[in-house]
Tab-separated table of C-alpha atoms in Angstrom:
chain	number	residue	atom	x	y	z
A	92	PHE	CA	0.000	0.000	0.000
A	93	PRO	CA	-0.609	2.366	-1.496
A	94	TRP	CA	-1.308	0.895	-4.882
A	95	ASN	CA	-0.857	3.436	-7.624
A	96	GLN	CA	-0.489	3.320	-11.384
A	97	GLU	CA	3.305	3.348	-11.157
A	98	LYS	CA	3.272	0.195	-9.003
A	99	VAL	CA	0.656	-1.485	-11.200
A	100	ASP	CA	2.782	-0.734	-14.267
A	101	MET	CA	5.909	-2.074	-12.542
A	102	PHE	CA	4.065	-5.258	-11.540
A	103	LYS	CA	2.961	-5.775	-15.142
A	104	ARG	CA	6.406	-5.054	-16.558
A	105	LEU	CA	8.112	-7.497	-14.188
A	106	TRP	CA	5.429	-10.163	-14.579
A	107	GLN	CA	5.547	-9.919	-18.368
A	108	GLY	CA	9.327	-10.206	-18.345
A	109	TRP	CA	9.204	-13.450	-16.391
A	110	ASP	CA	6.366	-14.743	-18.563
A	111	GLU	CA	8.306	-13.978	-21.741
A	112	ALA	CA	11.242	-15.871	-20.251
A	113	GLY	CA	8.978	-18.942	-20.143
A	114	VAL	CA	8.581	-19.136	-16.380
A	115	SER	CA	5.419	-20.477	-14.756
A	116	LEU	CA	4.424	-18.016	-12.071
A	117	MET	CA	2.735	-18.045	-8.677
A	118	LEU	CA	1.168	-14.927	-7.198
A	119	ARG	CA	1.915	-14.703	-3.466
A	120	PRO	CA	1.447	-11.121	-2.292
A	121	ASN	CA	1.700	-9.737	1.219
A	122	PHE	CA	-0.496	-6.708	0.610
A	123	THR	CA	-3.481	-8.219	2.387
A	124	LEU	CA	-1.615	-7.657	5.660
A	125	ASP	CA	-1.984	-3.891	5.325
A	126	GLY	CA	-4.679	-1.879	6.988
A	127	HIS	CA	-4.973	-2.733	10.693
A	128	GLY	CA	-8.738	-2.915	10.387
A	129	PHE	CA	-8.959	0.201	8.220
A	130	PRO	CA	-10.513	-0.181	4.778
A	131	LEU	CA	-8.064	-0.222	1.888
A	132	PRO	CA	-10.142	-0.311	-1.295
A	133	TYR	CA	-7.517	-1.390	-3.814
A	134	TYR	CA	-9.763	-3.974	-5.478
A	135	SER	CA	-9.711	-2.375	-8.933
A	136	GLU	CA	-5.895	-2.358	-9.029
A	137	PHE	CA	-5.816	-5.939	-7.799
A	138	LEU	CA	-8.304	-7.082	-10.435
A	139	ASP	CA	-6.276	-5.332	-13.137
A	140	CYS	CA	-3.051	-7.021	-12.034
A	141	PHE	CA	-4.691	-10.391	-11.500
A	142	ALA	CA	-6.300	-10.391	-14.949
A	143	PHE	CA	-2.946	-9.439	-16.445
A	144	ALA	CA	-1.188	-12.273	-14.600
A	145	ALA	CA	-3.918	-14.827	-15.374
A	146	GLU	CA	-3.293	-14.290	-19.089
A	147	ARG	CA	0.488	-14.567	-18.698
A	148	GLY	CA	1.824	-17.657	-16.998
A	149	LEU	CA	-0.095	-17.627	-13.697
A	150	ILE	CA	-0.475	-21.200	-12.456
A	151	ALA	CA	-1.129	-20.744	-8.710
A	152	VAL	CA	-1.918	-18.228	-5.984
A	153	ASP	CA	-1.284	-18.130	-2.249
A	154	PHE	CA	-2.905	-15.465	-0.106
A	155	ASP	CA	-1.405	-16.388	3.234
A	156	SER	CA	-1.771	-12.898	4.660
A	157	LEU	CA	-5.545	-12.726	4.928
A	158	THR	CA	-5.965	-11.343	8.425
A	159	GLY	CA	-9.742	-11.466	8.685
A	160	MET	CA	-10.480	-7.756	8.344
A	161	PHE	CA	-13.704	-8.694	6.577
A	162	ALA	CA	-15.862	-5.883	7.948
A	163	ALA	CA	-13.406	-3.208	6.855
A	164	ASN	CA	-12.247	-4.804	3.617
A	165	GLY	CA	-15.140	-6.980	2.501
A	166	LEU	CA	-15.279	-5.560	-1.010
A	167	THR	CA	-11.539	-5.892	-1.549
A	168	LEU	CA	-11.462	-9.429	-0.127
A	169	TYR	CA	-14.507	-10.388	-2.208
A	170	ALA	CA	-12.739	-9.152	-5.333
A	171	ILE	CA	-9.641	-11.169	-4.457
A	172	ALA	CA	-11.488	-14.379	-3.588
A	173	SER	CA	-13.968	-14.270	-6.425
A	174	SER	CA	-11.340	-13.401	-9.021
A	175	LEU	CA	-9.980	-16.912	-8.730
A	176	ASN	CA	-12.957	-18.293	-10.662
A	177	LEU	CA	-16.173	-16.314	-10.542
A	178	ASN	CA	-15.016	-12.916	-11.722
A	179	ARG	CA	-12.201	-13.747	-14.071
A	180	GLY	CA	-12.207	-11.008	-16.668
A	181	ARG	CA	-15.006	-8.983	-15.049
A	182	THR	CA	-14.542	-5.286	-14.443
A	183	ALA	CA	-14.149	-3.760	-10.996
A	184	GLU	CA	-17.551	-2.135	-11.498
A	185	ALA	CA	-19.202	-5.502	-12.211
A	186	VAL	CA	-17.551	-7.078	-9.155
A	187	THR	CA	-18.662	-4.135	-7.015
A	188	ALA	CA	-22.246	-4.412	-8.259
A	189	ASP	CA	-22.269	-8.122	-7.453
A	190	PHE	CA	-20.870	-7.530	-3.944
A	191	LEU	CA	-23.370	-4.775	-3.207
A	192	LEU	CA	-26.290	-7.147	-3.847
A	193	ALA	CA	-25.607	-8.518	-0.359
A	194	PHE	CA	-26.896	-5.248	1.103
A	195	GLY	CA	-30.310	-5.428	-0.553
A	196	ALA	CA	-32.216	-2.142	-0.457
A	197	ALA	CA	-29.213	-0.438	1.167
A	198	ALA	CA	-26.956	-1.190	-1.825
A	199	PRO	CA	-27.100	2.360	-3.302
A	200	VAL	CA	-25.997	3.895	-0.004
A	201	MET	CA	-23.249	1.293	0.387
A	202	ARG	CA	-22.029	2.207	-3.095
A	203	GLU	CA	-21.617	5.775	-1.778
A	204	TYR	CA	-19.875	4.432	1.334
A	205	TYR	CA	-17.283	2.486	-0.661
A	206	ALA	CA	-16.822	5.406	-3.054
A	207	LEU	CA	-16.136	7.673	-0.065
A	208	LEU	CA	-13.481	5.284	1.248
A	209	ARG	CA	-11.860	5.073	-2.164
A	210	GLN	CA	-11.894	8.869	-2.548
A	211	ALA	CA	-10.407	9.345	0.927
A	212	MET	CA	-7.594	6.992	0.028
A	213	GLU	CA	-6.926	8.692	-3.307
A	214	ASN	CA	-7.159	12.234	-1.902
A	215	ASN	CA	-5.073	11.686	1.207
A	216	VAL	CA	-2.485	9.108	0.237
A	217	THR	CA	0.204	11.744	-0.379
A	218	ALA	CA	-0.087	13.018	3.196
A	219	TYR	CA	0.079	9.399	4.360
A	220	GLU	CA	3.159	8.624	2.255
A	221	ASN	CA	4.932	11.795	3.382
A	222	SER	CA	4.456	10.811	7.034
A	223	ARG	CA	6.241	7.463	6.712
A	224	ASN	CA	9.879	6.605	6.422
A	225	ILE	CA	9.574	3.198	4.740
A	226	GLU	CA	7.876	2.140	1.511
A	227	GLY	CA	4.683	0.118	1.640
A	228	GLY	CA	1.671	0.052	3.894
A	229	ASN	CA	3.675	-1.696	6.583
A	230	TRP	CA	1.416	-3.789	8.728
A	231	ALA	CA	3.487	-2.898	11.787
A	232	ASN	CA	2.673	0.813	11.889
A	233	PHE	CA	-0.133	1.614	9.473
A	234	PHE	CA	-2.383	2.554	12.394
A	235	ILE	CA	0.046	5.317	13.411
A	236	HIS	CA	-0.459	7.093	10.081
A	237	ALA	CA	-4.005	6.005	9.145
A	238	HIS	CA	-5.558	9.235	10.400
A	239	ARG	CA	-3.940	11.006	7.458
A	240	ILE	CA	-6.198	8.999	5.121
A	241	TYR	CA	-9.194	8.453	7.360
A	242	THR	CA	-9.515	11.906	8.827
A	243	PRO	CA	-12.185	12.652	11.436
A	244	GLU	CA	-14.278	14.216	8.651
A	245	VAL	CA	-14.047	11.077	6.519
A	246	MET	CA	-14.934	8.869	9.471
A	247	LEU	CA	-17.978	11.009	10.289
A	248	GLN	CA	-19.154	10.856	6.675
A	249	ALA	CA	-18.625	7.085	6.599
A	250	ASP	CA	-20.577	6.638	9.828
A	251	GLY	CA	-23.386	8.808	8.463
A	252	LEU	CA	-23.592	6.676	5.323
A	253	LEU	CA	-23.689	3.488	7.384
A	254	GLN	CA	-26.545	4.946	9.431
A	255	GLN	CA	-28.398	5.811	6.217
A	256	ALA	CA	-27.791	2.301	4.914
A	257	ARG	CA	-29.182	0.761	8.095
A	258	ALA	CA	-32.271	2.934	7.793
A	259	ALA	CA	-32.731	1.828	4.168
A	260	ALA	CA	-32.175	-1.868	4.878
A	261	ALA	CA	-35.010	-4.339	5.007
A	262	ASP	CA	-35.407	-6.571	8.028
A	263	ASP	CA	-33.321	-9.366	6.563
A	264	ASP	CA	-29.722	-10.574	6.453
A	265	SER	CA	-28.609	-7.288	4.896
A	266	ARG	CA	-29.161	-5.501	8.217
A	267	ALA	CA	-26.812	-7.943	9.982
A	268	ARG	CA	-24.228	-7.387	7.246
A	269	LEU	CA	-24.490	-3.633	7.728
A	270	ASP	CA	-24.066	-4.024	11.472
A	271	PHE	CA	-20.959	-6.085	10.802
A	272	VAL	CA	-19.490	-3.423	8.496
A	273	ALA	CA	-20.284	-0.706	11.044
């Protein structure tokens, strides 16, 4: 973390080089360690890289760093898990739409919620990066710098959207899912 176009391009360049050399490749990233319970919506970058790799020598994956931050990173983890078979070749928008179905009538508000988190990450990542002294999200100290991305204003907006989503939810499993996310 943070994923950016430069890192996506580097991943593709390195992956393609190994593929062109005739190597069979396994994807074993550590990026799922990042976040300390904070949402890191990098699913579109992941799907882009995964689709690229799947077409170029990918024979196996190992996601040994899944830390169970499902409430905070459900959409990202859904994109990762479902990309292995269900969503191969689908766009980030299609994967998002599928994921949001789990929230029933509250899906439109949850779309706003995830868009807010993504925007907060994109808008504030420079302040986050400038506050660190090592590259990467660093699972050991992300929480020390997370407030630069998830400012009090962002957290209040996110909480407000979750409250709206709960109000919009039917009395079904979607309400329990919203409680879990909250």
